[in-house]
Tab-separated table of C-alpha atoms in Angstrom:
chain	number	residue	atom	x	y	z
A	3	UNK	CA	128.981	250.725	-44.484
A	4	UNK	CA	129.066	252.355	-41.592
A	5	UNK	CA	125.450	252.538	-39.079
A	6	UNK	CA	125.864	256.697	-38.766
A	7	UNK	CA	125.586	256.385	-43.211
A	8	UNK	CA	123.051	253.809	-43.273
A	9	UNK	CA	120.473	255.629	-41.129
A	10	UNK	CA	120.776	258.813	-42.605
A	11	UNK	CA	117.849	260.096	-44.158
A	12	UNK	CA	119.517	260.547	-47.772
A	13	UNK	CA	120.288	257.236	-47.504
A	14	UNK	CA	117.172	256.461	-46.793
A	15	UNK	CA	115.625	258.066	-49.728
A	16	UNK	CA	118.082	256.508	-52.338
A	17	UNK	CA	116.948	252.665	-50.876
A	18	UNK	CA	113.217	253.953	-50.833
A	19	UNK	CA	113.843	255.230	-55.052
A	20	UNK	CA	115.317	251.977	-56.043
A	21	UNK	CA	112.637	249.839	-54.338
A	22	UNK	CA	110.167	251.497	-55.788
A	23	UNK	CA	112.061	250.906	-59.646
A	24	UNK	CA	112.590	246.874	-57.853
A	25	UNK	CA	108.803	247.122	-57.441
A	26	UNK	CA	108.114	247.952	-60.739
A	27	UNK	CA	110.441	245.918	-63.044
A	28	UNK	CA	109.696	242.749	-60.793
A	29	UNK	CA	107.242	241.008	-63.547
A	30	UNK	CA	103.972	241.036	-61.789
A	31	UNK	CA	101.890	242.730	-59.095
A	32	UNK	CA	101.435	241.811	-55.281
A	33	UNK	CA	98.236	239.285	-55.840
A	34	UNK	CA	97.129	240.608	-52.348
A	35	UNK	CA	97.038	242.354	-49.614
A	36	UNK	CA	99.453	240.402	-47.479
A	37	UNK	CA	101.724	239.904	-50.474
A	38	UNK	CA	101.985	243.809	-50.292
A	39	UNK	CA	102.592	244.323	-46.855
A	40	UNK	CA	105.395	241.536	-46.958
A	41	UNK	CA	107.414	244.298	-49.531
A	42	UNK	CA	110.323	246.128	-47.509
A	43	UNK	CA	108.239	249.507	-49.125
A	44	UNK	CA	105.402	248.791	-47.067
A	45	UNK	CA	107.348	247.958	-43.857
A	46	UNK	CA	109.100	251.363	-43.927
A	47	UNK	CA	106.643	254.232	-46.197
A	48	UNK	CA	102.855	252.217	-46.103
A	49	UNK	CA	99.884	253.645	-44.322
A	50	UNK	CA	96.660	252.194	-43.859
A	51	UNK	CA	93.523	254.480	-44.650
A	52	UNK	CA	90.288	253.409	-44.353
A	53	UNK	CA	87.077	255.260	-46.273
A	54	UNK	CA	83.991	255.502	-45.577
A	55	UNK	CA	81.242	256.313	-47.291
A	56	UNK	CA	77.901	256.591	-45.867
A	57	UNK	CA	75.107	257.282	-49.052
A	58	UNK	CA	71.047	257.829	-48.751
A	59	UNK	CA	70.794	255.885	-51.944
A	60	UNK	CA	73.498	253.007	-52.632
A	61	UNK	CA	73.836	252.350	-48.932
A	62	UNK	CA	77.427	253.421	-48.996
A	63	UNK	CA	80.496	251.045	-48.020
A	64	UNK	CA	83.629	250.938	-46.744
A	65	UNK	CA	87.342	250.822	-48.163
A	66	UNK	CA	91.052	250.031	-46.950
A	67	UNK	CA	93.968	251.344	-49.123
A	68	UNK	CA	97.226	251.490	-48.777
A	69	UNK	CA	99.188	254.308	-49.157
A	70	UNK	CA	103.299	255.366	-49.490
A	71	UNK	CA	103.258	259.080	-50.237
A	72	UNK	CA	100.714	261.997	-49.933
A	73	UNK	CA	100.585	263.978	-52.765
A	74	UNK	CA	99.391	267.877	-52.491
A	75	UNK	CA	98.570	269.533	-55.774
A	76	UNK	CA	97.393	272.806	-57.029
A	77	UNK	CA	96.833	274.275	-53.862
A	78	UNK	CA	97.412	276.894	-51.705
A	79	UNK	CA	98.822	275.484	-48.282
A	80	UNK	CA	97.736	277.739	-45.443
A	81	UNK	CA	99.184	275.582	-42.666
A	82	UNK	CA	100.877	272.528	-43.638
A	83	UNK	CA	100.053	270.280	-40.636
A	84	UNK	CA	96.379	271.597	-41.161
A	85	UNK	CA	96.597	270.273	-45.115
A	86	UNK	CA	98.557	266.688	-44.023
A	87	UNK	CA	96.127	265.837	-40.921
A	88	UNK	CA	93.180	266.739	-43.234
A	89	UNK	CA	94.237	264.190	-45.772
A	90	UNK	CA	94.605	261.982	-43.407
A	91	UNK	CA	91.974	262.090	-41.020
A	92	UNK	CA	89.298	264.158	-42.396
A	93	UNK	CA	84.756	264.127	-43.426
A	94	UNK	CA	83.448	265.525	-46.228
A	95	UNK	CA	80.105	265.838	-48.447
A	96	UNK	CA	80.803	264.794	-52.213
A	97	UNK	CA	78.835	262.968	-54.627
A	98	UNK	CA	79.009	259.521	-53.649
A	99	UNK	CA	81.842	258.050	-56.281
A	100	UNK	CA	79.774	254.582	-55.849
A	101	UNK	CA	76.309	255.318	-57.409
A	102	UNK	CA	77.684	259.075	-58.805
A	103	UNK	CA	73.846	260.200	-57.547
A	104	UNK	CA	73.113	261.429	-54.593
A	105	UNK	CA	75.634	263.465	-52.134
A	106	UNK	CA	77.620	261.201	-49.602
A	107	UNK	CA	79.559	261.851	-46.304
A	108	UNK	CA	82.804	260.197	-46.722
A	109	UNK	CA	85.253	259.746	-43.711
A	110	UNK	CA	88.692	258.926	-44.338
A	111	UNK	CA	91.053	257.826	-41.069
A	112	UNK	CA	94.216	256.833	-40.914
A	113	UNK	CA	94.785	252.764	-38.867
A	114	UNK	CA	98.348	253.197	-38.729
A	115	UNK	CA	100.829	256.147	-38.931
A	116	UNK	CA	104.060	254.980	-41.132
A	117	UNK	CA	107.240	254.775	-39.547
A	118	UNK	CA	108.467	257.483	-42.075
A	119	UNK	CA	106.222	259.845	-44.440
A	120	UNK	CA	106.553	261.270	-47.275
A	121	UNK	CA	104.691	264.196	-48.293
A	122	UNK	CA	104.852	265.388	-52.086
A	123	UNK	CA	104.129	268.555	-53.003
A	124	UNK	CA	103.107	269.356	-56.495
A	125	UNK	CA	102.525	273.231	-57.883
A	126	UNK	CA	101.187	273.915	-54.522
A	127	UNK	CA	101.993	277.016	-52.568
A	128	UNK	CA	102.818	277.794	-49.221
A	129	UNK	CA	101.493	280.868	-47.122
A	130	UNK	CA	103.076	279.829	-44.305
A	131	UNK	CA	106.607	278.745	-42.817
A	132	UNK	CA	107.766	275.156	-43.428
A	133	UNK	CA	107.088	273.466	-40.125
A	134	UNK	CA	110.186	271.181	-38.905
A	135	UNK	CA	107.584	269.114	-36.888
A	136	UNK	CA	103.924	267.968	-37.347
A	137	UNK	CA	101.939	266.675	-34.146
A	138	UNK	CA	99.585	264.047	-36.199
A	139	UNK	CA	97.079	263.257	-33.573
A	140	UNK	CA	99.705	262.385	-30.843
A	141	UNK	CA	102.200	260.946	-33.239
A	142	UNK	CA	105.218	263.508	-33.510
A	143	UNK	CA	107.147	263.770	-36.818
A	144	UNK	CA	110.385	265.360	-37.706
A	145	UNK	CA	111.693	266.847	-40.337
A	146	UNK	CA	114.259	264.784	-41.654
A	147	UNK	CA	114.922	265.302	-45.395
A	148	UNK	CA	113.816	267.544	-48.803
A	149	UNK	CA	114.181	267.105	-52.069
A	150	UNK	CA	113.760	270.285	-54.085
A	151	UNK	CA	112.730	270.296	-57.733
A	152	UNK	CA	112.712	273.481	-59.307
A	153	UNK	CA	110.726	274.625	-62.666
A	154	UNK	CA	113.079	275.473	-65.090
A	155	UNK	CA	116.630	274.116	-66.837
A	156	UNK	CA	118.780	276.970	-64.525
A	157	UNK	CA	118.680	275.611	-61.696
A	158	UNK	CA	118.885	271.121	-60.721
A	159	UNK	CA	117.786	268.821	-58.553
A	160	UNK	CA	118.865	269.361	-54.921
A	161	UNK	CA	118.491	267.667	-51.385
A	162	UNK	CA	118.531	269.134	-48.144
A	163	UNK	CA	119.060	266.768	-45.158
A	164	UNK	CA	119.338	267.360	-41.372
A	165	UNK	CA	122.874	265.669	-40.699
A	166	UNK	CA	123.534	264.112	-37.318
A	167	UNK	CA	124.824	267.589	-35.942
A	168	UNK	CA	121.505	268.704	-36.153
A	169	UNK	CA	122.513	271.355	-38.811
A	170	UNK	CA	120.705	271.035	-42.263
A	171	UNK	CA	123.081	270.832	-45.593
A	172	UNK	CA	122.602	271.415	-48.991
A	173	UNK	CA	123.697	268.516	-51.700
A	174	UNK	CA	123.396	269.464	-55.251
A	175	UNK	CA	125.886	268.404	-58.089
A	176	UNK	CA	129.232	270.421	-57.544
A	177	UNK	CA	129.294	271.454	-54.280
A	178	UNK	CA	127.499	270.525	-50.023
A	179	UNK	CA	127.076	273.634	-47.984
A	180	UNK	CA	125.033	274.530	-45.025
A	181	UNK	CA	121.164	275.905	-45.297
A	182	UNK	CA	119.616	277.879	-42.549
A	183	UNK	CA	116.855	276.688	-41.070
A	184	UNK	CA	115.832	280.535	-41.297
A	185	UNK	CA	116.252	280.420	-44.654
A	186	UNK	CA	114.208	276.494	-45.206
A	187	UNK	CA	110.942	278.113	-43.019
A	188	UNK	CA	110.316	280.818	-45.564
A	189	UNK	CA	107.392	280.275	-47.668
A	190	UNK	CA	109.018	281.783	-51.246
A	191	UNK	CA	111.956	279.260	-50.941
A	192	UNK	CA	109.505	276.633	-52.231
A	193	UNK	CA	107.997	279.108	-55.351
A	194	UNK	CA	107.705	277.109	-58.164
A	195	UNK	CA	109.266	273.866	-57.180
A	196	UNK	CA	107.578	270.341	-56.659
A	197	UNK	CA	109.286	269.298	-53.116
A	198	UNK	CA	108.969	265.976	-51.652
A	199	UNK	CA	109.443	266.061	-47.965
A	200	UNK	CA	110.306	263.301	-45.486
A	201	UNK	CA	109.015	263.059	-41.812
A	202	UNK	CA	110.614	260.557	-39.660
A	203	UNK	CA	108.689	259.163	-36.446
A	204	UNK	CA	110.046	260.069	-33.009
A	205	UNK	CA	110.667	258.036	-29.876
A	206	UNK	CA	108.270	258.999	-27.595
A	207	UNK	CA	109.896	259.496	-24.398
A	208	UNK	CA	107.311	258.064	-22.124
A	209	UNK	CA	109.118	254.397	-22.605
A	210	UNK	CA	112.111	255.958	-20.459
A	211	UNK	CA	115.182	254.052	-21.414
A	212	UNK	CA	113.767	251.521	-24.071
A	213	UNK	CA	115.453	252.629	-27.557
A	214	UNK	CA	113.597	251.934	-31.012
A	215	UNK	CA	115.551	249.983	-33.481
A	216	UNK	CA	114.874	252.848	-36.191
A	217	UNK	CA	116.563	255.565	-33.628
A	218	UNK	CA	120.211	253.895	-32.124
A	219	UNK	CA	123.702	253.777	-32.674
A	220	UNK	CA	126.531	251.655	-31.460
A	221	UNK	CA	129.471	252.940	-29.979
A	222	UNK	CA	132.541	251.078	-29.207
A	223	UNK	CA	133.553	250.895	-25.543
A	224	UNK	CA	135.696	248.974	-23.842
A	225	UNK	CA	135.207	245.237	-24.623
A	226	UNK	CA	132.041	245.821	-25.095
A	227	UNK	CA	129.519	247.897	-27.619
A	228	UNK	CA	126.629	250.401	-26.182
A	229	UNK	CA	123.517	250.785	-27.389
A	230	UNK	CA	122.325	255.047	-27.244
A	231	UNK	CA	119.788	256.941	-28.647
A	232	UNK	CA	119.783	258.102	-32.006
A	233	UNK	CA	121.124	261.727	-32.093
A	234	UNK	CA	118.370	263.200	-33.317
A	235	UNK	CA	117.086	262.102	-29.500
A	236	UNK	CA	120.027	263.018	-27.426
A	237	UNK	CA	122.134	265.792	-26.913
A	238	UNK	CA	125.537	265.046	-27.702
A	239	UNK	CA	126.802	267.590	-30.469
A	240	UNK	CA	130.267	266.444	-30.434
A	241	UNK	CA	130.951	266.749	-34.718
A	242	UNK	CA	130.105	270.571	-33.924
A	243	UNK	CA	133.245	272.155	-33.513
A	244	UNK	CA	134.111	271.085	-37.261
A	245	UNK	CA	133.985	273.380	-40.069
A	246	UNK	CA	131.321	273.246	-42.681
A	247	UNK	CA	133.853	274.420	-45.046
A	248	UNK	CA	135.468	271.106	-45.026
A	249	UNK	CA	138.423	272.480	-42.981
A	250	UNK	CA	141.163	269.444	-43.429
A	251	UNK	CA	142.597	269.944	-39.518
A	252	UNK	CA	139.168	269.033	-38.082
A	253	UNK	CA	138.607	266.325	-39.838
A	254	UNK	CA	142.374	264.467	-39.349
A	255	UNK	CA	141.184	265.628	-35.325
A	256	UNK	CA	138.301	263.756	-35.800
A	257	UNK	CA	139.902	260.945	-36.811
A	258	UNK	CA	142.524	260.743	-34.078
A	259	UNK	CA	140.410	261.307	-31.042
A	260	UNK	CA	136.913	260.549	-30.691
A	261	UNK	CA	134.674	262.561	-28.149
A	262	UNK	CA	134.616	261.512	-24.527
A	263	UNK	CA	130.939	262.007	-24.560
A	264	UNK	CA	130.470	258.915	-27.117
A	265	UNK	CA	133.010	256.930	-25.480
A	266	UNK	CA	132.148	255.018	-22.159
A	267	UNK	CA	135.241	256.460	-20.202
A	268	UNK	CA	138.281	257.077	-22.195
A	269	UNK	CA	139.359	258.497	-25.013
A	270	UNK	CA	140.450	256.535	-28.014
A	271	UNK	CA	143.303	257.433	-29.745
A	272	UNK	CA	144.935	256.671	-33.156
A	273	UNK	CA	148.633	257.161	-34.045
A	274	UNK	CA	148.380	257.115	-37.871
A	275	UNK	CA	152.441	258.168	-38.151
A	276	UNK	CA	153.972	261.276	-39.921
A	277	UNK	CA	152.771	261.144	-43.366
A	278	UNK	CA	156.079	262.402	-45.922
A	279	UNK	CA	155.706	260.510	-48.798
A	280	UNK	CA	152.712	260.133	-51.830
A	281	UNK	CA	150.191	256.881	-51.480
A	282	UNK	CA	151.419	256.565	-54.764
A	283	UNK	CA	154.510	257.288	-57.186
A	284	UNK	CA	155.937	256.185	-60.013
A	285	UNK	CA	158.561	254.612	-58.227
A	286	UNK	CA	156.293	252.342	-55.939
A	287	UNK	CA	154.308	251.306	-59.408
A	288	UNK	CA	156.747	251.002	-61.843
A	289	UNK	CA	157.060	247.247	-61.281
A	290	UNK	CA	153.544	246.662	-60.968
A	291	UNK	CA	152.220	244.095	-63.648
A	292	UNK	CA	148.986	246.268	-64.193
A	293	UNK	CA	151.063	249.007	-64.669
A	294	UNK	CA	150.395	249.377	-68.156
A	295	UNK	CA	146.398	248.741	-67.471
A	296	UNK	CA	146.451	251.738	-65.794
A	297	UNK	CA	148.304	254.282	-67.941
A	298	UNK	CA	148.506	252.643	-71.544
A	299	UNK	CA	151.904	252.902	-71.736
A	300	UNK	CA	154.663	250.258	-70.103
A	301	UNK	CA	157.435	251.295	-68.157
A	302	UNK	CA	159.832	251.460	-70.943
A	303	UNK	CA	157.672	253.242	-73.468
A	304	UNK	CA	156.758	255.642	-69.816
A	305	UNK	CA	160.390	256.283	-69.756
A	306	UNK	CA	160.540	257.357	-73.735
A	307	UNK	CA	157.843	259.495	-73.616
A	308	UNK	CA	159.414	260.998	-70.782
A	309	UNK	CA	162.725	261.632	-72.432
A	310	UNK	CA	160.892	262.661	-75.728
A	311	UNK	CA	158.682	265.751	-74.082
A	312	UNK	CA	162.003	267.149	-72.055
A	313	UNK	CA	162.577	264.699	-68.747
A	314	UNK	CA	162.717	266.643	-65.398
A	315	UNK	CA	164.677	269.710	-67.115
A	316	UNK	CA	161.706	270.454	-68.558
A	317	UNK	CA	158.522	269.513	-66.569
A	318	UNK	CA	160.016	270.911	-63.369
A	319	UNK	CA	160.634	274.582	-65.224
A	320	UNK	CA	156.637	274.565	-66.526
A	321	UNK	CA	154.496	277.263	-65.075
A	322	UNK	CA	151.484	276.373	-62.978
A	323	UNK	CA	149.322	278.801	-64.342
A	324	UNK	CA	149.342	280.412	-67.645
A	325	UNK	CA	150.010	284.139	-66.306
A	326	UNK	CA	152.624	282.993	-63.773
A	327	UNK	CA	156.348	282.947	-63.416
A	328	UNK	CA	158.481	280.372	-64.682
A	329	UNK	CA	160.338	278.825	-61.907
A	330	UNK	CA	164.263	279.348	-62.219
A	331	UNK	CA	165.931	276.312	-62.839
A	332	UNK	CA	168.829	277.144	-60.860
A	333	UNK	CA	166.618	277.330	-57.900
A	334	UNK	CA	165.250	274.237	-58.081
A	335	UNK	CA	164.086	273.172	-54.415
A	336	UNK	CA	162.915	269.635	-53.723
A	337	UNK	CA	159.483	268.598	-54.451
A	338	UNK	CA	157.272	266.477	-53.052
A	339	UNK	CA	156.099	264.842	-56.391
A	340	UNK	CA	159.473	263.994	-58.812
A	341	UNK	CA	159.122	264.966	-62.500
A	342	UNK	CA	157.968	261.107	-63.113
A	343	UNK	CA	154.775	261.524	-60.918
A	344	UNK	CA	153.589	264.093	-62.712
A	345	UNK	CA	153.450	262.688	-66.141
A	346	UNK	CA	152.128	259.106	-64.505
A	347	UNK	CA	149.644	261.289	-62.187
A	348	UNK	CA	148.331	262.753	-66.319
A	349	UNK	CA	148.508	259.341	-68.018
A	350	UNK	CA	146.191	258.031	-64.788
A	351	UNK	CA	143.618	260.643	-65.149
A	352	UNK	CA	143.933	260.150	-68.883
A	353	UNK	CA	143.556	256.545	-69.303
A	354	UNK	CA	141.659	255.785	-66.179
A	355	UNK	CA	139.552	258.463	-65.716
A	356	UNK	CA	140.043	259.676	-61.977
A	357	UNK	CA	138.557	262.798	-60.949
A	358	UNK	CA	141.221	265.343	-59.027
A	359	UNK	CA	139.375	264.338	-55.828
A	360	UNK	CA	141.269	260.649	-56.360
A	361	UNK	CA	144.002	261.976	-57.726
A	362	UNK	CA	144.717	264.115	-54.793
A	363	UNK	CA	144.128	261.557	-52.056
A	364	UNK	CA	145.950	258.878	-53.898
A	365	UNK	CA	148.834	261.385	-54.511
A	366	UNK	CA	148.448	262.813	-50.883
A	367	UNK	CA	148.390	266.576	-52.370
A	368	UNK	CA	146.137	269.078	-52.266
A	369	UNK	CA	142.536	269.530	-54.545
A	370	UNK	CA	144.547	272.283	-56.367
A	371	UNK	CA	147.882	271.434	-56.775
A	372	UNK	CA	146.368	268.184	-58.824
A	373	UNK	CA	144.102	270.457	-60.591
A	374	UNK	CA	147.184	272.172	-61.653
A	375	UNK	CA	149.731	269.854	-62.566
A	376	UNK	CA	146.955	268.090	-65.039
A	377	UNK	CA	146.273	271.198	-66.347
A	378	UNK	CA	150.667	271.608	-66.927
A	379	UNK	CA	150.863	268.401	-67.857
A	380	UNK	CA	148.092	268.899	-70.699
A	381	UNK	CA	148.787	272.143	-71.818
A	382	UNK	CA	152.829	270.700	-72.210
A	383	UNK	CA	151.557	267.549	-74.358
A	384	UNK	CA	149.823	269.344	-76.440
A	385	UNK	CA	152.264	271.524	-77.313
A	386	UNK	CA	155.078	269.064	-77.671
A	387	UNK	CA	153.220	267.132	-80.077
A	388	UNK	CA	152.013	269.877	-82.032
A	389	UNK	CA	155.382	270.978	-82.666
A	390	UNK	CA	155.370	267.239	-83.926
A	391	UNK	CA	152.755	267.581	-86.612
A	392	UNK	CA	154.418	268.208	-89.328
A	393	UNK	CA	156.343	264.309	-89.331
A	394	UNK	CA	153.791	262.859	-87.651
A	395	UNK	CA	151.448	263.004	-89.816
A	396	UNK	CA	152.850	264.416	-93.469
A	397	UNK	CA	151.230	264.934	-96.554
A	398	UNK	CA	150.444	263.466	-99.400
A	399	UNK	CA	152.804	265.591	-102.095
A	400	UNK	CA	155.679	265.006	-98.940
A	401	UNK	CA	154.704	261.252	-99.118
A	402	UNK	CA	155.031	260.971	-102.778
A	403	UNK	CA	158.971	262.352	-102.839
C-alpha cells in the first residue's frame, strides 16, 4: 500500500474501528495497566487523566484513567475548544462520588496529550463555527477527519476527510465530491447528527528540520529516497491543478510526470505506449483454462449461444438506449469491442459479479459505454429467450401428446 494511503486520516479511522472490534473479541481484558498501554489503541488514541478529589469528610483521593475518545452529550457547545479543554483540564464542586456526602473539589488534568484525538459528539449542539484547529494548552491540533451520522433513514453514514491537497472531500456510498470548508464551519450542518471528529497533533516547528515519524513521506530521487514533511506541514500543492470531478486527462498527467517540486531535480517520466486495444477480449481469453470459471459457459457452448441469439448481425444492429436509433447495418464502422466481447463482457458481470467500474477498466472503455452494453446485452437475452418459452418449457396437456 502505498505511504500517501496509509497515513491518511480515513485510513486511519478504519485501523482505529477494527482494533477496537480486535480489542473486544480477544477473550479477556488487559490484567493491567501496562498490559493496556502495550495495545497499538493506546499507542495511537490513549490519554492519561488524572482526578482529583479533595473532600472535608472522606479525605478525598486521587485517580489515573485512561482514556481513547471524549464524548460530548446533550449539550449546547458554545465554543468547542472551550467544551474539549474543559474536559480535559478543568475544577469543579460536586458531591464527592467517594463518600456521596459532603461537596468535593475535583480537578481533572490531562499527563499526556494523544498523538491523535477523537472527540464524539452525541445530541449536542453547536452555537458556534466548527473550529479546524484547537490550541490545547500549547499543544496544536488539526482537523483531520469527520464522520457524520445523521438522525433519520434519508440520509447515511458519511466521512469528510482533509486529503493531502489540503481540500476537504465528501465519501458517502455512491459518489466523493468536494465540501467547503465554508460550508463544514457552519453550526446547522451538524443539526441532529452524532459526529465523531478527529484531531491530529502537529509538528511544532521549533525543532527546525527534525521530522516526526507520524508527519513524513518518501519521495524517490535519484538513487536515493528523501525524507520531507508531511503535507499537511509544507507547502507543496502540486495534485492541485487536478479536477475534483475525476477529469480522466489529469489523472493519466499525473501518472506520466510527477511534479518537480517532489522530485530532487528532474522530472520523472513514464512512457506507458499508445493504448488501441481492450485489457481484455474474447479473443485473448478464449484459450484460457479458467475460461469457463469465469463465464459458466466453455468456449464452444460461448460460441452456440452466440450463434443461437443472432451472432454479430444482430448484436452490432441493437440500440444503446431504448428511445434511440437503430444503427444501419450497412453502415457498420469498426468498433473497438467485436460482437464476441460484448456477450463475454455480460456473461462476466453475470457470473462473476464485476461492477461497471471493473468492467470498464478491464475492457479499457468508458463508465458508460459498459453501463450500456450490459444493459443491451440484458435487455437482448431476455428477449431472445422469451421468444423461447413456449419449447423451453411446455406444458403439461403439450407433454402428454
Amino acid at each position: 500500500m502505498p505511504l500517501e494511503q496509509r497515513s491518511s486520516p480515513l485510513f486511519v479511522l478504519v485501523v482505529f474501528v477494527n482494533l477496537i472490534r480486535l480489542s473486544y473479541s480477544c477473550g479477556r481484558p488487559c490484567e493491567s495497566v501496562a498490559d493496556y498501554e502495550a495495545t497499538p489503541v493506546a499507542k495511537i488514541w490513549k490519554y492519561e487523566q488524572e482526578t482529583e478529589v479533595s473532600c472535608s469528610f472522606c479525605g478525598g483521593d486521587e485517580q489515573k484513567k485512561f482514556k481513547c475518545v471524549l464524548e460530548l452529550k446533550d449539550q449546547s457547545i458554545r465554543d468547542l475548544q472551550s467544551s474539549v479543554e474543559s474536559e480535559l483540564f478543568n475544577t469543579k464542586e460536586e458531591v464527592c462520588p467517594l463518600c456521596s456526602e459532603n461537596e468535593a473539589t475535583i480537578n481533572l488534568r490531562v499527563v499526556d496529550m494523544p498523538k491523535c484525538l477523537l472527540v464524539h459528539l452525541e445530541k449536542c449542539t453547536l452555537l458556534s463555527p466548527l473550529p479546524f484547529e484547537l490550541d490545547i494548552r500549547g499543544t496544536k491540533l488539526s482537523l483531520k477527519c469527520i464522520i457524520v451520522e445523521p438522525k433519520g433513514v434519508r440520509t447515511g453514514c458519511y466521512i469528510i476527510t482533509r486529503c493531502h491537497d489540503h481540500r476537504f472531500r465528501r465519501f458517502n456510498d455512491t459518489q466523493i465530491t468536494v465540501a467547503s470548508p465554508t460550508r463544514l464551519s457552519m453550526e446547522n450542518f451538524y443539526t441532529n447528527s452524532n459526529v465523531t471528529l478527529m484531531y491530529e497533533s502537529k509538528v511544532d516547528e521549533q525543532w527546525g528540520n527534525q521530522v516526526s515519524t507520524d508527519h513524513i513521506m518518501a519521495v524517490k530521487g535519484d538513487n536515493k529516497i528523501q525524507i520531507q514533511p508531511h503535507p499537511d506541514e509544507s507547502p507543496v500543492r502540486h495534485a492541485e491543478s487536478l479536477n475534483d470531478e475525476g477529469d480522466q486527462e489529469g489523472r493519466d498527467h499525473l501518472a506520466r510526470t510527477c511534479d518537480a517540486e517532489v522530485q530532487t531535480e528532474q522530472k520523472c517520466v513514464v512512457d506507458r505506449g499508445v493504448q488501441t486495444l481492450p485489457y481484455y477480449s474474447f479473443e485473448t481469453c478464449r484459450y484460457n483454462p479458467k475460461f469457463k470459471f469465469f463465464t459458466g459457459l466453455d468456449v464452444e457452448e460461448f460460441l452456440t449461444l452466440y450463434e443461437l441469439i443472432g451472432g454479430d448481425d444482430t448484436i452490432s444492429t441493437l440500440k444503446r438506449k431504448y428511445t434511440g436509433r437503430t444503427p444501419d447495418s450497412k453502415k457498420k464502422r469498426q468498433q473497438k469491442l467485436s460482437s464476441e466481447d460484448k456477450l463475454f463482457m455480460f456473461l462476466l458481470r453475470l457470473r462473476r459479479g464485476f461492477t461497471l467500474e471493473d468492467i470498464a477498466e478491464m475492457f479499457n472503455i468508458g463508465h458508460t459505454l459498459a453501463e450500456d452494453i450490459c444493459y443491451i446485452m440484458t435487455r437482448h437475452l431476455y428477449l431472445s429467450f422469451k421468444a423461447m418459452e413456449n419449447e423451453m418449457f411446455p406444458t403439461a396437456a403439450q407433454q402428454r401428446k
